[in-house]
Short mmCIF file of C-alpha atoms and ligand atoms in Angstrom, two decimals:
data_model
loop_
_atom_site.label_atom_id
_atom_site.label_comp_id
_atom_site.label_asym_id
_atom_site.label_seq_id
_atom_site.Cartn_x
_atom_site.Cartn_y
_atom_site.Cartn_z
CA UNK Q 1 181.04 -22.46 252.65
CA UNK Q 2 180.27 -21.16 249.14
CA UNK Q 3 176.70 -19.92 248.61
CA UNK Q 4 174.82 -20.61 245.43
CA UNK Q 5 172.92 -18.20 243.27
CA UNK Q 6 169.26 -18.26 244.30
CA UNK Q 7 166.22 -16.29 243.22
CA UNK Q 8 166.97 -13.51 245.69
CA UNK Q 9 170.49 -13.04 244.35
CA UNK Q 10 169.19 -13.04 240.77
CA UNK Q 11 166.81 -10.23 241.74
CA UNK Q 12 169.62 -8.23 243.32
CA UNK Q 13 171.76 -8.70 240.19
CA UNK Q 14 168.83 -7.58 238.03
CA UNK Q 15 168.48 -4.46 240.18
CA UNK Q 16 172.16 -3.67 239.50
CA UNK Q 17 172.46 -4.38 235.75
CA UNK Q 18 168.84 -4.53 234.59
CA UNK Q 19 166.91 -7.77 233.96
CA UNK Q 20 167.97 -7.95 230.28
CA UNK Q 21 171.59 -8.22 231.35
CA UNK Q 22 171.08 -11.17 233.67
CA UNK Q 23 171.39 -14.43 231.75
CA UNK Q 24 170.04 -17.71 233.12
CA UNK Q 25 169.27 -21.18 231.79
CA UNK Q 26 171.39 -23.64 229.84
CA UNK Q 27 170.76 -22.12 226.41
CA UNK Q 28 171.52 -18.50 227.30
CA UNK Q 29 174.48 -19.50 229.45
CA UNK Q 30 176.03 -21.83 226.86
CA UNK Q 31 178.32 -19.15 225.30
CA UNK Q 32 179.68 -18.45 228.80
CA UNK Q 33 180.56 -22.07 229.63
CA UNK Q 34 183.88 -22.16 227.78
CA UNK Q 35 186.65 -20.17 226.17
CA UNK Q 36 188.78 -21.48 223.27
CA UNK Q 37 190.61 -24.07 225.40
CA UNK Q 38 189.91 -27.49 223.90
CA UNK Q 39 187.97 -29.77 226.27
CA UNK Q 40 187.37 -27.33 229.16
CA UNK Q 41 183.80 -26.38 230.11
CA UNK Q 42 182.05 -25.38 233.33
CA UNK Q 43 178.56 -24.06 233.95
CA UNK Q 44 178.20 -20.68 235.64
CA UNK Q 45 175.01 -20.24 237.66
CA UNK Q 46 174.36 -16.85 236.13
CA UNK Q 47 176.06 -14.47 233.69
CA UNK Q 48 175.72 -10.70 233.98
CA UNK Q 49 176.63 -8.11 231.35
CA UNK Q 50 177.86 -4.93 232.98
CA UNK Q 51 177.96 -1.44 231.47
CA UNK Q 52 179.85 0.57 234.12
CA UNK Q 53 182.50 0.37 236.84
CA UNK Q 54 179.79 1.22 239.39
CA UNK Q 55 177.86 -1.91 238.42
CA UNK Q 56 181.00 -4.03 238.81
CA UNK Q 57 181.54 -2.46 242.26
CA UNK Q 58 177.98 -3.29 243.35
CA UNK Q 59 178.32 -6.87 242.08
CA UNK Q 60 181.53 -7.30 244.06
CA UNK Q 61 179.87 -6.00 247.22
CA UNK Q 62 177.02 -8.48 246.73
CA UNK Q 63 179.43 -11.33 245.92
CA UNK Q 64 181.52 -10.57 249.02
CA UNK Q 65 178.45 -10.56 251.25
CA UNK Q 66 177.27 -13.85 249.81
CA UNK Q 67 180.72 -15.40 249.19
CA UNK Q 68 179.90 -15.99 245.52
CA UNK Q 69 182.64 -16.66 242.95
CA UNK Q 70 182.92 -13.98 240.23
CA UNK Q 71 184.68 -14.83 236.96
CA UNK Q 72 185.45 -11.86 234.68
CA UNK Q 73 185.09 -12.46 230.97
CA UNK Q 74 186.12 -10.47 227.94
CA UNK Q 75 185.45 -12.13 224.59
CA UNK Q 76 186.08 -15.71 225.74
CA UNK Q 77 188.96 -16.30 223.31
CA UNK Q 78 191.47 -17.27 225.98
CA UNK Q 79 193.51 -20.46 225.72
CA UNK Q 80 193.96 -21.38 229.39
CA UNK Q 81 190.40 -21.35 230.72
CA UNK Q 82 190.77 -18.02 232.55
CA UNK Q 83 187.21 -16.92 231.75
CA UNK Q 84 185.68 -20.31 232.58
CA UNK Q 85 183.74 -20.36 235.87
CA UNK Q 86 185.34 -23.53 237.21
CA UNK Q 87 183.71 -22.99 240.62
CA UNK Q 88 180.33 -21.85 239.31
CA UNK Q 89 178.85 -18.59 240.57
CA UNK Q 90 178.67 -15.42 238.48
CA UNK Q 91 180.30 -14.80 235.10
CA UNK Q 92 180.85 -11.05 234.83
CA UNK Q 93 180.95 -10.17 231.15
CA UNK Q 94 182.58 -6.94 229.98
CA UNK Q 95 181.35 -7.39 226.39
CA UNK Q 96 179.01 -4.36 226.53
CA UNK Q 97 181.71 -1.99 227.80
CA UNK Q 98 183.10 -1.59 224.30
CA UNK Q 99 183.51 2.13 223.72
CA UNK Q 100 186.60 3.81 222.37
CA UNK Q 101 186.50 6.82 224.68
CA UNK Q 102 189.20 9.01 223.17
CA UNK Q 103 192.17 9.02 220.80
CA UNK Q 104 194.49 11.71 222.14
CA UNK Q 105 196.79 12.62 219.25
CA UNK Q 106 198.69 15.21 221.24
CA UNK Q 107 199.76 12.77 223.94
CA UNK Q 108 199.73 9.69 221.65
CA UNK Q 109 197.35 7.83 223.97
CA UNK Q 110 194.06 6.02 223.53
CA UNK Q 111 191.45 5.52 226.27
CA UNK Q 112 189.13 2.53 225.87
CA UNK Q 113 186.68 0.38 227.74
CA UNK Q 114 187.79 -3.26 228.21
CA UNK Q 115 185.27 -4.87 225.86
CA UNK Q 116 186.66 -3.18 222.73
CA UNK Q 117 187.72 -5.83 220.23
CA UNK Q 118 191.47 -5.49 219.70
CA UNK Q 119 191.17 -5.39 215.90
CA UNK Q 120 188.65 -2.50 216.15
CA UNK Q 121 191.15 -0.61 218.30
CA UNK Q 122 193.84 -1.22 215.65
CA UNK Q 123 191.61 0.06 212.85
CA UNK Q 124 190.54 3.14 214.81
CA UNK Q 125 194.10 4.27 215.55
CA UNK Q 126 195.44 3.34 212.12
CA UNK Q 127 192.77 5.56 210.53
CA UNK Q 128 194.51 8.40 212.39
CA UNK Q 129 198.00 7.37 211.21
CA UNK Q 130 198.76 5.86 214.64
CA UNK Q 131 199.80 2.40 215.71
CA UNK Q 132 199.00 0.02 218.59
CA UNK Q 133 201.48 -2.83 217.97
CA UNK Q 134 200.33 -5.80 220.13
CA UNK Q 135 198.59 -8.14 217.70
CA UNK Q 136 197.44 -11.49 219.12
CA UNK Q 137 196.47 -13.73 216.22
CA UNK Q 138 192.95 -13.68 217.70
CA UNK Q 139 192.74 -9.90 217.39
CA UNK Q 140 189.49 -9.83 215.43
CA UNK Q 141 187.75 -11.73 218.24
CA UNK Q 142 189.47 -11.03 221.56
CA UNK Q 143 188.98 -7.96 223.75
CA UNK Q 144 191.55 -5.46 224.93
CA UNK Q 145 190.53 -6.17 228.55
CA UNK Q 146 191.34 -9.85 227.99
CA UNK Q 147 194.66 -8.80 226.43
CA UNK Q 148 195.52 -6.77 229.56
CA UNK Q 149 194.55 -9.66 231.85
CA UNK Q 150 196.60 -12.18 229.85
CA UNK Q 151 199.52 -9.86 229.05
CA UNK Q 152 198.82 -10.83 225.44
CA UNK Q 153 201.61 -10.94 222.93
CA UNK Q 154 201.52 -11.68 219.25
CA UNK Q 155 203.79 -11.88 216.23
CA UNK Q 156 204.97 -8.27 216.49
CA UNK Q 157 206.44 -8.83 219.98
CA UNK Q 158 209.91 -9.36 218.46
CA UNK Q 159 210.24 -5.67 217.69
CA UNK Q 160 207.47 -3.98 219.65
CA UNK Q 161 207.01 -6.01 222.83
CA UNK Q 162 203.69 -7.12 224.30
CA UNK Q 163 200.59 -5.54 225.84
CA UNK Q 164 202.48 -4.72 229.05
CA UNK Q 165 204.71 -2.30 227.15
CA UNK Q 166 201.75 -0.07 226.20
CA UNK Q 167 199.54 0.10 229.30
CA UNK Q 168 199.95 3.47 231.06
CA UNK Q 169 196.76 3.76 233.06
CA UNK Q 170 193.92 1.62 234.35
CA UNK Q 171 190.62 2.11 236.09
CA UNK Q 172 189.91 -1.06 238.02
CA UNK Q 173 187.36 -2.33 240.49
CA UNK Q 174 188.88 -4.19 243.42
CA UNK Q 175 187.02 -7.19 244.85
CA UNK Q 176 186.17 -4.96 247.86
CA UNK Q 177 184.06 -2.82 245.49
CA UNK Q 178 186.52 0.10 245.53
CA UNK Q 179 187.03 1.79 242.17
CA UNK Q 180 190.68 2.82 241.75
CA UNK Q 181 192.51 4.86 239.11
CA UNK Q 182 196.11 3.83 238.52
CA UNK Q 183 198.64 5.64 236.33
CA UNK Q 184 197.38 7.91 233.56
CA UNK Q 185 198.46 9.44 230.27
CA UNK Q 186 201.98 9.35 231.65
CA UNK Q 187 205.11 8.09 229.95
CA UNK Q 188 206.93 8.35 233.30
CA UNK Q 189 205.45 7.56 236.70
CA UNK Q 190 207.33 6.45 239.80
CA UNK Q 191 204.66 7.05 242.44
CA UNK Q 192 204.36 4.05 244.73
CA UNK Q 193 204.35 0.42 243.60
CA UNK Q 194 203.51 -0.13 239.95
CA UNK Q 195 200.04 -1.60 240.36
CA UNK Q 196 199.28 -1.02 236.68
CA UNK Q 197 201.87 -3.60 235.72
CA UNK Q 198 200.80 -5.91 238.54
CA UNK Q 199 197.33 -6.05 237.00
CA UNK Q 200 198.71 -6.67 233.51
CA UNK Q 201 198.92 -10.44 233.16
CA UNK Q 202 197.11 -11.10 236.45
CA UNK Q 203 194.57 -13.26 234.58
CA UNK Q 204 191.50 -11.67 236.12
CA UNK Q 205 192.45 -12.72 239.65
CA UNK Q 206 193.19 -9.34 241.30
CA UNK Q 207 190.65 -6.82 239.98
CA UNK Q 208 188.29 -6.12 237.09
CA UNK Q 209 189.65 -3.58 234.63
CA UNK Q 210 186.99 -1.12 233.48
CA UNK Q 211 188.98 1.53 231.59
CA UNK Q 212 192.38 1.43 229.92
CA UNK Q 213 194.87 4.06 228.75
CA UNK Q 214 197.33 2.78 226.14
CA UNK Q 215 200.39 4.40 224.61
CA UNK Q 216 200.42 4.68 220.80
CA UNK Q 217 203.18 5.02 218.21
CA UNK Q 218 203.20 6.67 214.79
CA UNK Q 219 202.19 4.10 212.16
CA UNK Q 220 205.29 3.01 210.20
CA UNK Q 221 204.46 3.74 206.56
CA UNK Q 222 206.56 1.00 204.91
CA UNK Q 223 206.20 -2.75 205.30
CA UNK Q 224 207.29 -5.90 203.52
CA UNK Q 225 206.52 -9.57 204.20
CA UNK Q 226 208.64 -12.58 203.26
CA UNK Q 227 207.69 -16.25 203.17
CA UNK Q 228 210.80 -18.40 203.38
CA UNK Q 229 210.57 -22.21 202.98
CA UNK Q 230 213.35 -24.50 204.23
CA UNK Q 231 213.86 -28.22 203.75
CA UNK Q 232 215.41 -28.52 207.21
CA UNK Q 233 213.49 -27.26 210.27
CA UNK Q 234 216.71 -26.73 212.25
CA UNK Q 235 218.06 -24.41 209.55
CA UNK Q 236 214.80 -22.43 209.63
CA UNK Q 237 215.02 -22.07 213.41
CA UNK Q 238 218.73 -21.20 213.30
CA UNK Q 239 218.40 -18.34 210.83
CA UNK Q 240 216.54 -16.21 213.41
CA UNK Q 241 219.73 -15.66 215.41
CA UNK Q 242 221.65 -14.89 212.22
CA UNK Q 243 219.19 -12.10 211.35
CA UNK Q 244 219.32 -10.55 214.81
CA UNK Q 245 223.13 -10.83 214.82
CA UNK Q 246 223.12 -8.52 211.78
CA UNK Q 247 221.30 -5.94 213.96
CA UNK Q 248 218.08 -6.24 212.00
CA UNK Q 249 215.02 -6.63 214.22
CA UNK Q 250 212.11 -7.76 212.07
CA UNK Q 251 208.57 -6.91 213.16
CA UNK Q 252 207.72 -10.63 213.18
CA UNK Q 253 209.45 -13.94 212.58
CA UNK Q 254 206.84 -16.70 212.60
CA UNK Q 255 207.65 -20.40 212.27
CA UNK Q 256 205.47 -23.26 210.93
CA UNK Q 257 206.37 -26.93 210.51
CA UNK Q 258 205.35 -28.93 207.44
CA UNK Q 259 202.57 -30.89 209.16
CA UNK Q 260 201.06 -27.60 210.37
CA UNK Q 261 201.10 -26.19 206.82
CA UNK Q 262 199.48 -29.44 205.61
CA UNK Q 263 196.76 -29.12 208.25
CA UNK Q 264 196.09 -25.54 207.04
CA UNK Q 265 196.00 -26.73 203.43
CA UNK Q 266 193.45 -29.42 204.38
CA UNK Q 267 191.29 -26.92 206.27
CA UNK Q 268 191.43 -24.21 203.60
CA UNK Q 269 191.00 -26.76 200.79
CA UNK Q 270 193.61 -25.16 198.54
CA UNK Q 271 197.28 -25.40 197.66
CA UNK Q 272 199.64 -23.24 199.71
CA UNK Q 273 203.06 -22.12 198.54
CA UNK Q 274 205.87 -24.59 199.33
CA UNK Q 275 203.54 -26.78 201.40
CA UNK Q 276 206.05 -29.63 201.07
CA UNK Q 277 208.93 -27.74 202.72
CA UNK Q 278 210.04 -29.01 206.15
CA UNK Q 279 209.39 -25.61 207.71
CA UNK Q 280 208.47 -22.07 206.73
CA UNK Q 281 209.34 -18.71 208.21
CA UNK Q 282 207.09 -15.68 207.79
CA UNK Q 283 209.18 -12.58 208.27
CA UNK Q 284 207.83 -9.05 208.34
CA UNK Q 285 209.88 -5.86 208.33
CA UNK Q 286 208.58 -2.34 208.77
CA UNK Q 287 210.06 1.12 208.91
CA UNK Q 288 209.83 4.75 207.92
CA UNK Q 289 212.02 4.71 204.81
CA UNK Q 290 211.47 2.41 201.88
CA UNK Q 291 215.13 2.42 200.79
CA UNK Q 292 216.35 1.32 204.26
CA UNK Q 293 213.63 -1.31 204.40
CA UNK Q 294 214.59 -2.67 200.96
CA UNK Q 295 218.23 -2.92 202.08
CA UNK Q 296 217.25 -4.85 205.25
CA UNK Q 297 214.96 -7.06 203.20
CA UNK Q 298 217.81 -7.92 200.88
CA UNK Q 299 220.12 -8.76 203.80
CA UNK Q 300 217.46 -10.98 205.39
CA UNK Q 301 216.88 -12.78 202.07
CA UNK Q 302 220.63 -13.36 201.64
CA UNK Q 303 220.95 -14.73 205.19
CA UNK Q 304 218.03 -17.10 204.62
CA UNK Q 305 219.40 -18.36 201.30
CA UNK Q 306 222.86 -18.82 202.87
CA UNK Q 307 221.21 -20.90 205.62
CA UNK Q 308 219.63 -23.17 203.01
CA UNK Q 309 216.28 -21.53 202.23
CA UNK Q 310 214.58 -23.00 199.16
CA UNK Q 311 213.25 -19.60 198.06
CA UNK Q 312 212.26 -16.18 199.37
CA UNK Q 313 208.76 -15.03 198.39
CA UNK Q 314 208.26 -11.29 198.86
CA UNK Q 315 204.96 -9.46 199.33
CA UNK Q 316 204.86 -5.69 199.25
CA UNK Q 317 201.13 -5.30 198.55
CA UNK Q 318 198.08 -6.29 200.56
CA UNK Q 319 196.66 -9.17 198.42
CA UNK Q 320 200.04 -10.94 198.20
CA UNK Q 321 200.63 -10.34 201.90
CA UNK Q 322 197.21 -11.81 202.77
CA UNK Q 323 198.07 -14.88 200.66
CA UNK Q 324 201.36 -15.38 202.51
CA UNK Q 325 199.67 -15.01 205.92
CA UNK Q 326 196.62 -17.14 205.08
CA UNK Q 327 198.01 -20.37 206.55
CA UNK Q 328 199.42 -18.68 209.68
CA UNK Q 329 196.03 -17.18 210.54
CA UNK Q 330 194.25 -20.52 210.10
CA UNK Q 331 196.61 -22.64 212.22
CA UNK Q 332 194.55 -23.09 215.40
CA UNK Q 333 191.38 -23.93 213.45
CA UNK Q 334 193.44 -26.25 211.24
CA UNK Q 335 194.85 -28.15 214.23
CA UNK Q 336 191.35 -28.55 215.69
CA UNK Q 337 190.19 -29.79 212.30
CA UNK Q 338 193.10 -32.26 212.01
CA UNK Q 339 192.49 -33.69 215.48
CA UNK Q 340 189.49 -32.33 217.39
CA UNK Q 341 191.06 -33.70 220.56
CA UNK Q 342 194.42 -32.02 221.06
CA UNK Q 343 196.34 -30.07 223.64
CA UNK Q 344 198.26 -26.86 222.98
CA UNK Q 345 201.18 -25.61 225.03
CA UNK Q 346 202.73 -22.14 224.87
CA UNK Q 347 206.40 -22.70 225.74
CA UNK Q 348 208.86 -19.86 225.78
CA UNK Q 349 212.66 -20.07 225.76
CA UNK Q 350 215.44 -17.57 225.09
CA UNK Q 351 215.27 -16.93 221.36
CA UNK Q 352 218.66 -18.50 220.65
CA UNK Q 353 217.52 -21.81 222.23
CA UNK Q 354 214.67 -22.36 219.75
CA UNK Q 355 216.66 -24.88 217.66
CA UNK Q 356 217.32 -26.92 220.87
CA UNK Q 357 213.66 -26.67 221.86
CA UNK Q 358 212.47 -27.92 218.47
CA UNK Q 359 215.00 -30.76 218.49
CA UNK Q 360 213.84 -31.79 221.96
CA UNK Q 361 210.18 -31.72 220.87
CA UNK Q 362 210.92 -33.92 217.85
CA UNK Q 363 212.79 -36.40 220.08
CA UNK Q 364 209.88 -36.46 222.53
CA UNK Q 365 207.35 -37.07 219.74
CA UNK Q 366 209.50 -40.01 218.58
CA UNK Q 367 209.75 -41.44 222.09
CA UNK Q 368 206.02 -41.13 222.78
CA UNK Q 369 205.02 -42.17 219.25
CA UNK Q 370 202.64 -39.20 219.06
CA UNK Q 371 202.28 -36.26 216.72
CA UNK Q 372 203.55 -33.12 218.45
CA UNK Q 373 203.52 -30.14 216.10
CA UNK Q 374 205.09 -26.72 216.57
CA UNK Q 375 204.48 -23.26 215.25
CA UNK Q 376 204.81 -19.83 216.73
CA UNK Q 377 206.77 -16.74 217.30
CA UNK Q 378 210.33 -17.86 216.54
CA UNK Q 379 211.52 -14.27 216.79
CA UNK Q 380 210.70 -13.99 220.48
CA UNK Q 381 211.26 -17.58 221.61
CA UNK Q 382 207.57 -18.41 222.05
CA UNK Q 383 206.57 -21.71 220.44
CA UNK Q 384 203.06 -23.16 220.45
CA UNK Q 385 203.35 -26.91 220.72
CA UNK Q 386 200.31 -29.08 220.06
CA UNK Q 387 200.00 -32.72 221.06
CA UNK Q 388 197.43 -34.40 218.77
CA UNK Q 389 195.31 -37.33 219.84
CA UNK Q 390 194.71 -38.36 216.22
CA UNK Q 391 193.38 -41.93 216.35
CA UNK Q 392 194.93 -42.94 219.68
CA UNK Q 393 192.37 -44.66 221.89
CA UNK Q 394 191.06 -42.77 224.92
CA UNK Q 395 193.08 -44.66 227.54
CA UNK Q 396 196.35 -44.27 225.64
CA UNK Q 397 195.68 -40.53 225.21
CA UNK Q 398 194.84 -40.04 228.90
CA UNK Q 399 198.10 -41.75 229.88
CA UNK Q 400 200.21 -39.98 227.27
CA UNK Q 401 199.09 -36.38 227.71
CA UNK Q 402 200.36 -35.73 231.27
CA UNK Q 403 203.69 -37.35 230.36
CA UNK Q 404 203.99 -35.21 227.25
CA UNK Q 405 203.06 -32.03 229.12
CA UNK Q 406 205.50 -32.54 231.94
CA UNK Q 407 208.29 -33.48 229.53
CA UNK Q 408 207.60 -30.34 227.45
CA UNK Q 409 207.65 -28.07 230.51
CA UNK Q 410 210.85 -29.66 231.80
CA UNK Q 411 212.44 -29.26 228.37
CA UNK Q 412 211.60 -25.53 228.23
CA UNK Q 413 212.82 -25.02 231.80
CA UNK Q 414 216.08 -26.85 231.07
CA UNK Q 415 216.70 -24.34 228.26
CA UNK Q 416 216.16 -21.32 230.50
CA UNK Q 417 212.53 -20.94 229.45
CA UNK Q 418 209.20 -21.31 231.17
CA UNK Q 419 205.67 -22.72 230.98
CA UNK Q 420 203.78 -20.03 229.07
CA UNK Q 421 204.74 -16.95 227.10
CA UNK Q 422 201.31 -15.43 226.46
CA UNK Q 423 198.39 -17.80 227.05
CA UNK Q 424 198.64 -17.78 230.84
CA UNK Q 425 198.44 -20.38 233.60
CA UNK Q 426 194.66 -20.10 234.07
CA UNK Q 427 192.83 -23.28 234.93
CA UNK Q 428 194.78 -25.62 232.69
CA UNK Q 429 198.41 -25.19 233.81
CA UNK Q 430 198.02 -24.45 237.50
CA UNK Q 431 199.00 -27.94 238.63
CA UNK Q 432 202.37 -27.42 236.95
CA UNK Q 433 203.17 -23.98 238.42
CA UNK Q 434 205.56 -25.42 241.05
CA UNK Q 435 207.74 -26.80 238.24
CA UNK Q 436 208.55 -23.23 237.23
CA UNK Q 437 208.30 -21.17 240.43
CA UNK Q 438 209.79 -21.94 243.83
CA UNK Q 439 207.59 -22.17 246.91
CA UNK Q 440 208.66 -18.75 248.22
CA UNK Q 441 207.56 -17.01 245.00
CA UNK Q 442 204.25 -18.82 244.93
CA UNK Q 443 203.65 -17.83 248.55
CA UNK Q 444 204.34 -14.13 247.81
CA UNK Q 445 201.92 -14.32 244.88
CA UNK Q 446 199.25 -15.96 247.01
CA UNK Q 447 199.63 -13.19 249.60
CA UNK Q 448 199.33 -10.50 246.93
CA UNK Q 449 196.15 -12.15 245.75
CA UNK Q 450 194.79 -12.32 249.29
CA UNK Q 451 195.59 -8.62 249.81
CA UNK Q 452 193.35 -7.78 246.84
CA UNK Q 453 190.72 -10.39 247.54
CA UNK Q 454 190.69 -11.63 251.16
CA UNK Q 455 187.52 -13.68 250.66
CA UNK Q 456 188.79 -15.41 247.52
CA UNK Q 457 185.73 -14.54 245.44
CA UNK Q 458 187.51 -13.35 242.27
CA UNK Q 459 188.19 -16.02 239.68
CA UNK Q 460 188.88 -18.88 242.11
CA UNK Q 461 190.53 -22.03 240.78
CA UNK Q 462 193.02 -20.15 238.61
CA UNK Q 463 196.83 -19.84 238.53
CA UNK Q 464 197.63 -21.54 241.88
CA UNK Q 465 197.68 -25.31 242.39
C1 FAD D 501 192.94 -18.56 217.33
C2 FAD D 501 193.57 -17.92 218.54
C3 FAD D 501 194.77 -17.24 218.40
C4 FAD D 501 195.37 -16.64 219.51
N1 FAD D 501 196.54 -15.96 219.34
C5 FAD D 501 197.11 -15.35 220.40
C6 FAD D 501 198.35 -14.64 220.23
O1 FAD D 501 198.90 -14.55 219.14
N2 FAD D 501 198.87 -14.05 221.32
C7 FAD D 501 198.27 -14.11 222.56
O2 FAD D 501 198.79 -13.54 223.52
N3 FAD D 501 197.12 -14.82 222.74
C8 FAD D 501 196.53 -15.41 221.70
N4 FAD D 501 195.36 -16.11 221.87
C9 FAD D 501 194.76 -16.20 223.22
C10 FAD D 501 193.70 -15.13 223.53
O3 FAD D 501 193.12 -14.59 222.38
C11 FAD D 501 194.27 -14.03 224.40
O4 FAD D 501 194.61 -14.58 225.66
C12 FAD D 501 193.32 -12.86 224.64
O5 FAD D 501 193.99 -11.89 225.38
C13 FAD D 501 192.03 -13.24 225.34
O6 FAD D 501 191.16 -12.13 225.32
P1 FAD D 501 189.61 -12.34 225.61
O7 FAD D 501 188.94 -11.02 225.56
O8 FAD D 501 189.07 -13.38 224.72
O9 FAD D 501 189.69 -12.83 227.11
P2 FAD D 501 188.85 -13.95 227.88
O10 FAD D 501 189.14 -15.30 227.34
O11 FAD D 501 187.44 -13.55 227.97
O12 FAD D 501 189.52 -13.81 229.33
C14 FAD D 501 190.88 -14.08 229.51
C15 FAD D 501 191.26 -13.75 230.96
O13 FAD D 501 191.13 -12.37 231.18
C16 FAD D 501 190.26 -12.11 232.28
N5 FAD D 501 189.57 -10.86 231.93
C17 FAD D 501 188.93 -10.57 230.78
N6 FAD D 501 188.52 -9.28 230.80
C18 FAD D 501 188.93 -8.75 231.98
C19 FAD D 501 188.81 -7.48 232.59
N7 FAD D 501 188.21 -6.46 231.98
N8 FAD D 501 189.34 -7.30 233.82
C20 FAD D 501 189.98 -8.31 234.46
N9 FAD D 501 190.12 -9.55 233.93
C21 FAD D 501 189.59 -9.75 232.70
C22 FAD D 501 189.38 -13.34 232.39
O14 FAD D 501 188.94 -13.53 233.71
C23 FAD D 501 190.36 -14.43 231.98
O15 FAD D 501 191.14 -14.82 233.09
C24 FAD D 501 194.74 -16.73 220.78
C25 FAD D 501 193.53 -17.41 220.91
C26 FAD D 501 192.95 -18.00 219.82
C27 FAD D 501 191.65 -18.72 219.99
#
């Protein structure tokens, strides 16, 4: 039987974090009722802002005694409801733990608290000539702790991988209240099971991360961006494999369909280059030597033109680059502006199957007579697919959406892909988990979760159906 937060519990929380860090009442709790998932809200009973691992440990001990749900929260920019307290209880916000503890240039490592905004981390290391590649499009808003919990990716995953490829050490508080230190400033470590990587992508269901050690790279000095419009979306999707086949691995290859570019144009209220093209690719290359980069850039441009590109726009300086990326950065806002009721999926398939995935999505949109628009990370097989309600009536939308979702998941699975590449299962996809994972795998995962959290207090209602 789940207890509710009463006056006595509020007082105990205030004794742990200080009264100013205990938030109550509809107005103060409103920012903690949702993340960026369209249409998902739930009221926590209380939100607490912690400033140390010890405070998290004490809150867990209290929550275990009282059987209270605890939902960790970074910046609340997730897209699967992971930070939403779907079973009420306590929202545990890491927003105040936002210190960059150390940039260790000798070991090429950075140590941070989880509430650091990812873009601030980027700027801090780049000022030292260093590089932290994972770059979710939300980087100026989301937190590094949220990135660890979601295994966040981003456009640069094609060449540099995702968050998981950079996490070397974690301090975490287990639901028991134990504070554990896993890994360290170590490039190699084969000591017991790899709990660091188990926590990466665990969507805040196993432990609360309170300190993070990340590997850094030297910042590549040279970079060039290309915007390539096509009048055939299949040709745009197909050119990705042609580029990789020439042994060139761009930093990013992003894909946008015409209707997406139009939605961005409408939101931004200005003309965008080649807005009428059926699809656009945004390709970025980086490297240490300008001459080598120029040669790769030329090869990529030739391959695109041979595949039917209408043009290749090149940006080597910041203002031109910002202009080319303007639409890409505005996409999610633009989709919400085009149809405030919509549903975004995060399908991932082997990169070479992207043309098949896009063809399947177009066929499905035709069959369902709905707008289903795609954009995303063509270079790593991760496509964000948004079903728009537009002016469909409520009943039609309610009937259509589950059909569309299941058909999209089955399509990705039939191509060797899966349900989500970077946004997570969270609250919104958990009913569909058995489509992708067999019962034995789900059972092992459930048992791992129970080993961390026998009383089921941490982020209940997430991942598992
Ligand atoms: C416009 C937009 C663009 C986006 N682009 C991308 C993209 O390109 N790539 C990508 O991967 N994602 C993207 N996202 C999704 C989102 O930004 C990421 O999932 C991000 O990692 C969420 O971080 P957050 O701090 O906002 O986490 P929150 O939403 O606060 O939390 C996310 C999950 O992490 C858990 N959590 C948070 N902090 C901790 C902690 N310290 N310890 C344990 N668990 C914790 C929460 O319980 C929750 O389950 C985008 C979102 C938006 C709105």
